[in-house]
Amino acid sequence: MNKVQRLINPLHLEGLHHEADMMRNVDVHRVLYQTCGRQASGLAKSRSCQQHKDESERNQVQRLVIFDKDGTIACVHAMYAPWIRALAIRLQNATNLDLADKLYDLLAFDDETGKFLPGLLGEGTAPQVRHSITQLLLEAGLPREKAERIMQDCYEGADMTTYGNGPIEGVGDVGHLFRVLKSKGYLIAVNTSDCRRVTEKTLDHLNVKHHVDMVVCGDDEGHLAKPHPYTAQKICSELEVHPGDTIMIGDSASDMKLGCNAGLRCSIGVLTGITTREVLKRDATYVVDNIHHALNLILQDSS
C-alpha cells in the first residue's frame, strides 16, 4: 500500500459514492419533473383545443326556419278578399247563376268583415281549391266539360285582376326579420299551399326573394298537402338540415301539425292569419302575436 492509498479513508470513499448517487437521483427527478410538466401542459392545451373545437362545431350546426306564406309573412285577407269577390262576379257572368254565397261558404270567407276563417283557402292547396270550385259548378247543374272550362277561365281571370294590380301586404317588416335571421346564420324556406306563380310574385313584391333558400308550393309535382310531413322533410333533406334544428312558423293548425309530424325542433303559431290562439296552441310549441315576436323566441333559443 502506497502513501496516497494510506491517506484515503475507506469510510470517506463510501461517503463520496453515496453523495454521487444522491446527485444522480436529483438529476433524474429533475428530468422526470420537466418531462411530466411538459406532458401535462401539452395535455391541458390539447383538452382546451378540443373544447374550443367542440364549441365551434356546435356553433356551426346549420339551422333553418320554415315560414308559411299567407297569414304569416303576407296578409291573407288583403290579398284574397279582392280575389274571391272578383271570382264570384266572373262565375256569375259566365253561368248566369248567383253562386257568391256558396263560393264564400266553400272557401270560408266572411264577406261582411272581408276576412277568411280556417278552411279550404287558408289551408288547402291551389289544386284542391280549383277542384272544389269545379265541384260547385257541377252541383249547380253544369256539364263537366263546361264546368271545368268556366272554372279555369274565371280562376285565371280573377288571378290576373288581383295579382296584376291587387294589394300584397307584408305582415310587419319581413325584410328586416329575414336579414336578422341570415346574419345569425339561419337558412330560410317558404312552405306554402299557394301556387308557385303567386308565391314568387309575393316574395318579389316583399323584396325578400334573395333571402330565401328554398320555396315549396302547393302546385309542385308530387306535392302532399300540410299537415303531411312531406314538405318539411323535403326542405330539410335538400338543405341538409336536421329536423331537430328546424323551426316552423305559421298561422294555421295544419302548419303546427306539420311541425309535429315532421319532428321539427318547435312550431310557432302567429295570430296574424286565420286561426285563433285556442286552436293553434293544441299543437304549437309557442303562440305569439306575429313573426317579430317569433323572432325574439328564436334568438333567445340560439343564444
Short mmCIF file of C-alpha atoms in Angstrom, two decimals, residues 4 7 28 31 143 172 198 216 218 242 259 280:
data_model
loop_
_atom_site.label_atom_id
_atom_site.label_comp_id
_atom_site.label_asym_id
_atom_site.label_seq_id
_atom_site.Cartn_x
_atom_site.Cartn_y
_atom_site.Cartn_z
CA VAL A 4 -1.55 8.04 -1.09
CA LEU A 7 -4.19 8.65 3.35
CA VAL A 28 -33.14 12.04 -12.76
CA VAL A 31 -35.61 15.42 -15.82
CA PRO A 143 -121.89 19.64 -67.59
CA GLY A 172 -94.70 43.57 -40.38
CA VAL A 198 -98.34 33.83 -56.94
CA VAL A 216 -92.14 24.69 -51.74
CA GLY A 218 -98.95 23.63 -53.42
CA HIS A 242 -81.61 18.07 -39.34
CA GLY A 259 -94.09 20.66 -37.37
CA LEU A 280 -103.11 26.96 -32.53
#
